[in-house]
Short mmCIF file of C-alpha atoms in Angstrom, two decimals:
data_model
loop_
_atom_site.label_atom_id
_atom_site.label_comp_id
_atom_site.label_asym_id
_atom_site.label_seq_id
_atom_site.Cartn_x
_atom_site.Cartn_y
_atom_site.Cartn_z
CA MET A 771 115.81 -24.13 30.08
CA ILE A 772 119.21 -25.15 31.44
CA GLU A 773 120.44 -22.76 34.10
CA ASN A 774 124.00 -24.12 34.70
CA GLU A 775 126.75 -21.59 34.17
CA GLY A 776 129.18 -22.11 31.34
CA VAL A 777 126.64 -23.90 29.12
CA GLN A 778 127.11 -23.03 25.46
CA LYS A 779 125.44 -24.16 22.27
CA ILE A 780 126.44 -24.83 18.72
CA ILE A 781 124.17 -25.27 15.69
CA ARG A 782 125.20 -27.14 12.60
CA PRO A 783 123.42 -29.08 9.81
CA SER A 784 123.99 -32.43 11.55
CA ILE A 785 125.12 -33.97 14.83
CA ASP A 786 128.39 -35.06 13.16
CA ASP A 787 129.08 -31.49 12.05
CA CYS A 788 128.52 -30.29 15.64
CA ARG A 789 130.82 -32.97 17.04
CA ASN A 790 133.57 -32.24 14.50
CA GLU A 791 133.46 -28.53 15.24
CA LEU A 792 133.61 -29.12 19.02
CA PHE A 793 136.56 -31.46 18.63
CA ARG A 794 138.32 -28.88 16.47
CA LEU A 795 137.80 -26.25 19.14
CA TYR A 796 138.25 -28.19 22.38
CA GLY A 797 139.49 -31.69 21.62
CA TYR A 798 137.93 -33.87 24.32
CA ASP A 799 137.74 -31.06 26.85
CA TYR A 800 133.97 -30.58 26.62
CA THR A 801 130.90 -32.27 27.94
CA VAL A 802 127.68 -32.66 25.92
CA ILE A 803 124.62 -31.78 27.97
CA ARG A 804 121.84 -32.11 25.40
CA SER A 805 121.25 -32.31 21.65
CA TYR A 806 118.03 -31.58 19.75
CA GLU A 807 116.67 -30.63 16.35
CA VAL A 808 115.81 -26.99 15.56
CA LYS A 809 113.93 -25.34 12.69
CA LYS A 810 114.50 -21.79 11.56
CA LYS A 811 112.12 -19.68 9.53
CA GLY A 812 113.39 -18.63 6.16
CA LEU A 813 112.08 -16.13 3.63
CA PHE A 814 108.31 -15.57 3.40
CA GLY A 815 107.75 -17.38 6.70
CA SER A 816 108.65 -20.85 5.42
CA PHE A 817 110.84 -23.18 7.50
CA SER A 818 114.35 -23.99 6.34
CA ARG A 819 115.87 -27.45 6.53
CA PRO A 820 116.09 -28.74 10.20
CA GLN A 821 119.49 -28.38 11.95
CA MET A 822 121.01 -29.89 15.09
CA CYS A 823 121.68 -27.88 18.24
CA VAL A 824 124.13 -29.19 20.89
CA LEU A 825 124.37 -27.76 24.41
CA TYR A 826 127.79 -28.28 26.00
CA ARG A 827 130.13 -27.15 28.72
CA VAL A 828 133.88 -26.63 28.24
CA LYS A 829 136.10 -28.33 30.84
CA PRO A 830 139.52 -27.08 31.90
CA ARG A 831 141.90 -27.63 29.04
CA SER A 832 143.88 -30.88 29.43
CA ASN A 833 147.50 -31.25 28.42
CA GLN A 834 146.71 -33.86 25.82
CA VAL A 835 144.24 -32.77 23.24
CA ASN A 836 143.28 -36.31 22.26
CA SER A 837 142.87 -37.64 25.79
CA THR A 838 139.80 -39.57 26.80
CA PRO A 839 137.07 -37.40 28.36
CA VAL A 840 137.14 -37.37 32.18
CA TYR A 841 133.93 -37.10 34.18
CA ASP A 842 134.04 -35.03 37.33
CA ASN A 843 132.64 -36.01 40.71
CA THR A 844 130.24 -33.13 41.09
CA PRO A 845 126.59 -33.87 41.97
CA ASN A 846 125.72 -33.56 38.21
CA SER A 847 128.40 -35.99 37.02
CA ASP A 848 126.07 -39.01 36.84
CA TYR A 849 123.56 -37.01 34.88
CA LEU A 850 126.21 -35.74 32.49
CA ARG A 851 127.62 -39.21 32.11
CA ARG A 852 124.21 -40.55 31.08
CA LEU A 853 123.91 -37.76 28.56
CA ALA A 854 127.29 -38.58 27.12
CA GLU A 855 126.41 -42.25 26.90
CA SER A 856 123.10 -41.44 25.19
CA GLN A 857 125.08 -39.51 22.61
CA ALA A 858 126.14 -42.81 21.05
CA VAL A 859 122.48 -43.80 20.79
CA ASP A 860 121.69 -40.48 19.08
CA GLU A 861 124.47 -41.08 16.61
CA GLU A 862 123.15 -44.55 15.78
CA GLU A 863 119.62 -43.21 15.31
CA GLU A 864 120.93 -40.50 13.03
CA ARG A 865 122.81 -43.08 10.96
CA LEU A 866 119.72 -45.30 10.68
CA LYS A 867 117.64 -42.29 9.72
CA LYS A 868 120.02 -41.44 6.88
CA ASN A 869 119.99 -45.05 5.68
CA ARG A 870 116.19 -45.14 5.77
CA GLU A 871 115.95 -41.92 3.75
CA GLN A 872 118.38 -43.30 1.17
CA ILE A 873 116.38 -46.53 0.83
CA LEU A 874 113.08 -44.65 0.49
CA ALA A 875 114.61 -42.34 -2.09
CA GLN A 876 115.85 -45.32 -4.11
CA HIS A 877 112.43 -47.04 -3.97
CA SER A 878 110.60 -43.82 -4.80
CA SER A 879 112.83 -43.37 -7.81
CA THR A 880 112.08 -46.94 -8.89
CA ILE A 881 108.31 -46.40 -8.53
CA VAL A 882 108.42 -43.09 -10.40
CA ASN A 883 110.46 -44.64 -13.18
CA ALA A 884 107.99 -47.55 -13.40
CA ASN A 885 105.03 -45.17 -13.59
CA ILE A 886 106.75 -43.12 -16.25
CA ALA A 887 107.44 -46.29 -18.22
CA GLN A 888 103.78 -47.32 -17.95
CA MET A 889 102.62 -43.87 -19.03
CA ASP A 890 104.95 -44.01 -21.99
CA GLU A 891 103.48 -47.39 -22.96
CA VAL A 892 99.93 -46.02 -22.71
CA LYS A 893 100.88 -42.96 -24.77
CA ALA A 894 102.48 -45.18 -27.38
CA ALA A 895 99.35 -47.36 -27.54
CA LEU A 896 97.07 -44.32 -27.86
CA GLU A 897 99.27 -42.90 -30.58
CA LYS A 898 99.07 -46.19 -32.46
CA VAL A 899 95.26 -46.18 -32.17
CA ARG A 900 95.17 -42.59 -33.40
CA GLU A 901 97.34 -43.47 -36.39
CA MET A 902 95.10 -46.45 -37.22
CA GLN A 903 92.02 -44.21 -36.99
CA GLU A 904 93.60 -41.64 -39.29
CA THR A 905 94.49 -44.39 -41.75
CA MET A 906 90.91 -45.64 -41.73
CA ASN A 907 89.57 -42.10 -42.18
CA ARG A 908 91.94 -41.52 -45.11
CA LYS A 909 90.74 -44.73 -46.72
CA LEU A 910 87.12 -43.70 -46.25
CA ASN A 911 87.75 -40.19 -47.51
CA SER A 912 89.77 -41.48 -50.48
CA SER A 913 86.68 -43.33 -51.71
CA THR A 914 85.95 -40.74 -54.38
CA SER A 915 83.37 -41.05 -57.10
CA LEU A 916 86.01 -42.92 -59.11
CA ASP A 917 85.91 -46.02 -56.86
CA LYS A 918 82.65 -45.47 -54.90
CA PRO A 919 79.53 -46.99 -56.48
CA GLU A 920 77.17 -44.40 -57.87
CA THR A 921 74.35 -45.85 -55.78
CA ILE A 922 76.20 -45.18 -52.51
CA SER A 923 77.05 -41.64 -53.58
CA ARG A 924 73.39 -40.92 -54.33
CA ILE A 925 72.24 -42.39 -51.00
CA GLU A 926 74.83 -40.32 -49.10
CA GLU A 927 73.65 -37.19 -50.88
CA LEU A 928 70.01 -37.89 -49.96
CA LEU A 929 70.90 -38.52 -46.32
CA SER A 930 72.91 -35.31 -46.22
CA ASP A 931 69.98 -33.35 -47.70
CA ASN A 932 67.85 -34.65 -44.82
CA GLU A 933 70.51 -33.44 -42.33
CA PHE A 934 71.54 -36.84 -40.99
CA SER A 935 74.81 -36.74 -39.06
CA MET A 936 78.05 -37.91 -40.69
CA ASN A 937 78.28 -40.80 -38.20
CA TYR A 938 74.81 -41.95 -39.19
CA ILE A 939 75.59 -41.64 -42.91
CA ASN A 940 78.77 -43.68 -42.45
CA MET A 941 76.79 -46.33 -40.59
CA ILE A 942 74.32 -46.63 -43.48
CA THR A 943 77.13 -46.69 -46.06
CA GLU A 944 78.97 -49.50 -44.29
CA LYS A 945 75.75 -51.43 -43.93
CA ILE A 946 75.15 -51.16 -47.68
CA ARG A 947 78.65 -52.46 -48.44
CA ARG A 948 78.24 -55.40 -46.05
CA THR A 949 74.75 -56.34 -47.24
CA PHE A 950 74.83 -56.09 -51.02
CA SER A 951 77.02 -57.52 -53.74
CA LEU A 952 78.66 -55.38 -56.41
CA GLU A 953 76.02 -56.52 -58.84
CA GLN A 954 73.18 -55.56 -56.48
CA LEU A 955 74.75 -52.15 -55.94
CA GLU A 956 73.77 -51.36 -59.53
CA ASP A 957 70.09 -51.52 -58.50
CA PHE A 958 69.38 -48.13 -56.90
CA GLU A 959 65.71 -48.87 -56.10
CA LEU A 960 66.72 -52.01 -54.20
CA ILE A 961 69.27 -50.09 -52.14
CA GLU A 962 66.94 -47.12 -51.59
CA LYS A 963 64.14 -49.32 -50.25
CA ALA A 964 66.54 -51.08 -47.87
CA VAL A 965 67.94 -47.76 -46.60
CA VAL A 966 64.47 -46.40 -45.82
CA ASP A 967 63.71 -49.60 -43.90
CA TRP A 968 66.96 -49.24 -41.94
CA ILE A 969 66.10 -45.63 -41.08
CA GLY A 970 62.71 -46.75 -39.79
CA GLU A 971 64.29 -49.55 -37.77
CA SER A 972 66.72 -47.10 -36.18
CA ILE A 973 63.83 -45.03 -34.76
CA GLU A 974 63.00 -46.37 -31.30
CA VAL A 975 59.56 -45.46 -29.99
CA GLU A 976 58.69 -45.49 -26.30
CA PRO A 977 56.88 -48.78 -25.69
CA SER A 978 53.37 -48.72 -24.29
CA HIS A 979 53.14 -49.62 -20.63
CA VAL A 980 50.54 -49.67 -17.91
CA VAL A 981 51.15 -47.58 -14.81
CA ARG A 982 48.98 -47.58 -11.72
CA PRO A 983 47.45 -44.18 -10.84
CA PRO A 984 48.46 -41.62 -10.18
CA HIS A 985 50.48 -41.16 -13.35
CA VAL A 986 53.15 -38.58 -12.48
CA LYS A 987 54.62 -36.93 -15.56
CA ILE A 988 57.34 -34.28 -15.65
CA ILE A 989 58.72 -32.45 -18.66
CA VAL A 990 62.24 -30.99 -18.52
CA GLY A 991 64.30 -29.27 -21.17
CA PRO A 992 65.86 -26.01 -22.36
CA THR A 993 64.03 -22.72 -22.33
CA GLY A 994 61.78 -21.89 -25.26
CA VAL A 995 61.01 -25.44 -26.47
CA GLY A 996 57.34 -25.34 -25.40
CA LYS A 997 57.31 -27.46 -22.24
CA THR A 998 54.26 -25.80 -20.70
CA THR A 999 52.26 -26.02 -23.92
CA THR A 1000 53.27 -29.66 -24.33
CA LEU A 1001 52.25 -30.45 -20.75
CA VAL A 1002 48.81 -28.96 -21.39
CA LYS A 1003 48.51 -31.01 -24.58
CA MET A 1004 49.38 -34.22 -22.71
CA VAL A 1005 46.66 -33.57 -20.11
CA ALA A 1006 44.12 -32.61 -22.77
CA LYS A 1007 44.84 -35.82 -24.68
CA GLU A 1008 44.18 -37.93 -21.57
CA VAL A 1009 40.99 -36.02 -20.68
CA ILE A 1010 39.57 -36.34 -24.21
CA SER A 1011 40.51 -40.03 -24.44
CA ALA A 1012 38.79 -40.76 -21.12
CA LYS A 1013 35.71 -38.80 -22.14
CA LYS A 1014 35.34 -40.87 -25.31
CA SER A 1015 35.25 -43.96 -23.10
CA GLY A 1016 32.63 -42.44 -20.84
CA LYS A 1017 35.13 -41.81 -18.02
CA VAL A 1018 36.54 -38.81 -16.23
CA PHE A 1019 40.28 -38.23 -16.05
CA ASP A 1020 41.08 -36.33 -12.84
CA ALA A 1021 44.34 -34.42 -13.41
CA ARG A 1022 46.26 -32.11 -11.09
CA LEU A 1023 48.66 -29.47 -12.35
CA ILE A 1024 51.76 -28.35 -10.43
CA THR A 1025 54.29 -25.76 -11.52
CA THR A 1026 57.86 -25.26 -10.35
CA ASP A 1027 58.47 -22.48 -12.91
CA PHE A 1028 58.46 -19.02 -11.33
CA THR A 1029 60.83 -17.33 -13.76
CA ARG A 1030 59.07 -17.27 -17.14
CA VAL A 1031 56.45 -14.59 -17.55
CA GLY A 1032 53.09 -16.07 -18.54
CA ALA A 1033 53.88 -19.70 -17.65
CA LEU A 1034 51.65 -19.73 -14.56
CA GLU A 1035 48.86 -17.81 -16.32
CA GLN A 1036 48.89 -20.31 -19.20
CA LEU A 1037 48.52 -23.23 -16.81
CA LYS A 1038 45.84 -21.44 -14.79
CA HIS A 1039 43.78 -20.81 -17.89
CA PHE A 1040 43.80 -24.46 -18.83
CA ALA A 1041 43.23 -25.58 -15.23
CA GLU A 1042 40.08 -23.45 -15.10
CA ILE A 1043 38.72 -25.39 -18.07
CA LEU A 1044 39.28 -28.58 -16.06
CA GLY A 1045 37.78 -26.99 -12.96
CA ARG A 1046 41.06 -27.22 -11.11
CA ASP A 1047 43.64 -24.91 -9.58
CA VAL A 1048 47.34 -24.82 -10.34
CA ASP A 1049 49.50 -25.68 -7.33
CA LYS A 1050 52.95 -24.19 -6.80
CA ALA A 1051 56.02 -26.05 -5.54
CA GLU A 1052 59.12 -24.02 -4.82
CA THR A 1053 60.93 -26.72 -2.83
CA MET A 1054 61.07 -30.50 -2.63
CA ASP A 1055 59.08 -30.33 0.62
CA ASP A 1056 56.31 -28.38 -1.18
CA LEU A 1057 56.19 -31.01 -3.91
CA LYS A 1058 56.22 -33.84 -1.38
CA ILE A 1059 53.21 -32.39 0.49
CA LEU A 1060 51.24 -31.91 -2.73
CA TYR A 1061 52.02 -35.44 -3.87
CA GLU A 1062 50.91 -36.93 -0.55
CA ASN A 1063 47.66 -34.93 -0.74
CA TYR A 1064 46.81 -36.04 -4.28
CA ARG A 1065 48.28 -39.48 -4.84
CA LEU A 1066 45.21 -41.36 -3.60
CA HIS A 1067 42.62 -39.03 -5.10
CA CYS A 1068 43.51 -38.40 -8.77
CA ASP A 1069 44.43 -40.15 -12.01
CA GLY A 1070 47.40 -38.03 -13.04
CA ILE A 1071 49.80 -35.44 -11.64
CA TYR A 1072 51.51 -33.23 -14.21
CA ILE A 1073 54.52 -31.13 -13.20
CA ASP A 1074 55.72 -28.16 -15.23
CA THR A 1075 59.37 -27.07 -14.85
CA GLY A 1076 61.45 -24.02 -15.68
CA GLY A 1077 63.63 -23.91 -18.74
CA TYR A 1078 67.38 -23.51 -18.42
CA SER A 1079 70.33 -23.46 -20.72
CA PRO A 1080 71.64 -27.03 -21.14
CA ASN A 1081 75.01 -25.68 -19.97
CA ASP A 1082 73.60 -24.25 -16.73
CA SER A 1083 74.55 -27.19 -14.53
CA VAL A 1084 73.76 -25.29 -11.31
CA GLN A 1085 70.09 -24.66 -12.16
CA ILE A 1086 69.69 -28.11 -13.67
CA GLY A 1087 71.08 -29.58 -10.45
CA LYS A 1088 68.64 -27.54 -8.34
CA LEU A 1089 65.71 -28.75 -10.44
CA LYS A 1090 66.90 -32.34 -10.09
CA ASP A 1091 66.96 -31.94 -6.30
CA LEU A 1092 63.50 -30.33 -6.27
CA ILE A 1093 61.76 -33.23 -8.03
CA SER A 1094 63.64 -35.95 -6.14
CA VAL A 1095 60.70 -36.72 -3.87
CA PRO A 1096 60.86 -40.20 -2.28
CA GLY A 1097 58.18 -42.46 -3.74
CA LEU A 1098 57.26 -40.07 -6.55
CA THR A 1099 58.53 -42.40 -9.36
CA PRO A 1100 57.64 -40.00 -12.19
CA GLU A 1101 57.83 -40.49 -15.93
CA ILE A 1102 60.31 -37.82 -16.98
CA TYR A 1103 60.42 -36.58 -20.56
CA LEU A 1104 63.08 -34.42 -22.18
CA ALA A 1105 61.59 -31.92 -24.64
CA PHE A 1106 63.49 -30.20 -27.43
CA ASP A 1107 62.73 -28.25 -30.59
CA ALA A 1108 62.67 -30.15 -33.92
CA LYS A 1109 64.88 -27.48 -35.50
CA THR A 1110 67.77 -28.06 -33.05
CA LYS A 1111 70.93 -29.11 -34.87
CA CYS A 1112 72.66 -32.43 -34.19
CA SER A 1113 75.57 -31.17 -32.09
CA ASP A 1114 73.23 -29.14 -29.85
CA LEU A 1115 70.85 -32.09 -29.45
CA LYS A 1116 73.67 -34.31 -28.20
CA ASN A 1117 74.76 -31.60 -25.77
CA ILE A 1118 71.20 -31.20 -24.43
CA MET A 1119 70.74 -34.95 -23.99
CA ASN A 1120 74.10 -35.28 -22.23
CA ASN A 1121 73.50 -32.44 -19.78
CA TYR A 1122 69.98 -33.60 -18.86
CA GLU A 1123 71.12 -37.19 -18.40
CA PRO A 1124 71.12 -36.85 -14.56
CA PHE A 1125 67.30 -36.87 -14.69
CA ALA A 1126 67.35 -40.40 -16.15
CA TYR A 1127 64.52 -39.31 -18.45
CA ASN A 1128 62.32 -42.06 -19.85
CA SER A 1129 62.04 -40.73 -23.37
CA VAL A 1130 62.00 -37.54 -25.45
CA ILE A 1131 59.31 -35.28 -26.85
CA VAL A 1132 60.03 -33.50 -30.12
CA THR A 1133 58.22 -30.15 -30.21
CA LYS A 1134 57.42 -27.63 -32.95
CA CYS A 1135 57.56 -30.24 -35.70
CA ASP A 1136 55.44 -27.96 -37.87
CA GLU A 1137 58.40 -25.59 -38.04
CA SER A 1138 60.85 -28.13 -39.50
CA LYS A 1139 61.01 -29.86 -42.89
CA VAL A 1140 63.78 -32.39 -42.24
CA TYR A 1141 64.30 -34.77 -39.32
CA GLY A 1142 67.63 -36.44 -39.97
CA ASN A 1143 69.08 -34.43 -37.07
CA ILE A 1144 66.49 -35.93 -34.68
CA ILE A 1145 66.80 -39.50 -35.96
CA SER A 1146 70.62 -39.40 -35.94
CA SER A 1147 70.94 -37.97 -32.43
CA LEU A 1148 68.45 -40.35 -30.84
CA TYR A 1149 70.02 -43.33 -32.61
CA GLU A 1150 73.52 -42.41 -31.45
CA LYS A 1151 72.34 -41.75 -27.86
CA HIS A 1152 70.09 -44.84 -27.75
CA LYS A 1153 67.01 -42.83 -26.74
CA THR A 1154 63.35 -43.43 -27.55
CA ILE A 1155 60.73 -40.95 -28.80
CA ALA A 1156 57.44 -40.66 -26.90
CA TYR A 1157 55.50 -37.78 -28.49
CA VAL A 1158 55.69 -35.26 -31.29
CA THR A 1159 53.87 -31.94 -31.22
CA ASP A 1160 53.00 -29.46 -33.95
CA GLY A 1161 50.80 -26.37 -33.77
CA GLN A 1162 49.12 -24.71 -30.80
CA ASN A 1163 45.83 -26.64 -30.58
CA ALA A 1164 45.90 -28.34 -27.18
CA ALA A 1165 43.33 -30.94 -28.15
CA ARG A 1166 44.87 -32.09 -31.42
CA ASN A 1167 48.49 -31.13 -31.93
CA ILE A 1168 50.16 -33.93 -30.01
CA GLU A 1169 50.47 -37.58 -30.92
CA LYS A 1170 52.38 -40.67 -29.98
CA ALA A 1171 55.55 -40.96 -32.03
CA ASP A 1172 56.01 -43.73 -34.57
CA PRO A 1173 58.55 -44.34 -37.37
CA ILE A 1174 55.98 -43.61 -40.09
CA TYR A 1175 55.66 -40.00 -38.88
CA PHE A 1176 59.34 -39.41 -39.67
CA LEU A 1177 59.70 -41.67 -42.70
CA GLU A 1178 56.93 -39.99 -44.66
CA LYS A 1179 58.75 -36.67 -44.19
CA LEU A 1180 61.98 -37.88 -45.81
CA ILE A 1181 62.76 -35.66 -48.79
CA GLY A 1182 64.15 -37.02 -52.06
CA PHE A 1183 63.41 -40.69 -51.30
CA ASN A 1184 60.91 -42.73 -53.27
CA LEU A 1185 58.73 -44.17 -50.48
CA ASP A 1186 56.61 -47.31 -50.65
CA MET A 1187 54.10 -46.22 -48.00
CA ASN A 1188 52.05 -49.42 -48.15
CA HIS A 1189 55.16 -51.45 -47.40
CA LEU A 1190 56.26 -49.05 -44.63
CA LYS A 1191 52.88 -48.96 -42.90
CA GLU A 1192 52.71 -52.74 -42.93
CA LYS A 1193 56.26 -53.04 -41.60
CA PHE A 1194 55.99 -50.42 -38.83
CA SER A 1195 52.29 -50.49 -37.95
CA ASN A 1196 52.91 -52.07 -34.54
CA SER A 1197 55.88 -49.96 -33.45
CA GLY A 1198 55.76 -48.91 -29.83
CA GLU A 1199 53.17 -51.50 -28.77
#
């Protein structure tokens, strides 16, 4: 703080405003001691725009208002002189600062305008794409029975009856148009046979592969799709297969599901048949310890998981963290009910994608009559089918998926089963 007597201050928006006001009041009969920037709080505690404060001392009034300032010979005169001289430097800095702000403002405006122009171009391009898509859709939709071959109309109706998605039906329709001549389109049996073949070819089955023990298999999926029952069926299938070959399949069961009533009891009952206990893993560390204990002493480790809504990203994320044991390298299967409609299937597959599941298991196939929803969804998501289950018998009601299983359930199509079995007999090998 400056203690000299007679020191006054003035606050204005800029150093020039301060200087002009001082000149108006005192002419040159003042001496600047110090200048600095100040900030004042405005409404709601926010700071207003910075202002300049100038500390000065008024000298005895001279006879000529516009005379040149005179420095006294007091002990502080050198100090005051240096302050006065530095005032010119402050003025130059202020001028440069204003110029810099103007230049930055101009460049910022240029950049903003450029970005706006680019955004406008992108919007225009997207709008053009949208218009083209609408035009194409109108052309497709305008293909009424008057200009659409009767064969295509009948095929579309059959596919719709089997609950194939509209995208899948359009794919088949376009393939028919590209493959056959107008004359061939008159032959419904020819087209029908080709369409059934295409449906079979669109069904991708999980390929057979050899994995060194222990096989670690995990089933994930929404609640109520039968994951625990399916897990038991998978173990039973391996045990029975090994027994037929005169071997013993040593399986260990682990559950991470502590929410569903009866899940643990169901596993325990089956484990007793195998002469084993069911282990519990509530954390990744629990699962890691169990895996280290068993990995060198068993043929397979089967892990049951809790069921969550496909939209419950928090619980799905927790489950993902729980099974992320280093070195576990499991085969992960996504299970869902055969009756699930197309839009829900796509949502389930999308939300369980973080698990990087190997393939899918379609459960409760005995409760569904059509499978176009399954075939369409898996085709559009490029996923393979590993198993299908139907019924409650743990020893029998599970089998490796193959195209024939789904093709023979097509309704309304005239099927050449001999041809289909010959064509798809080696699928999945």
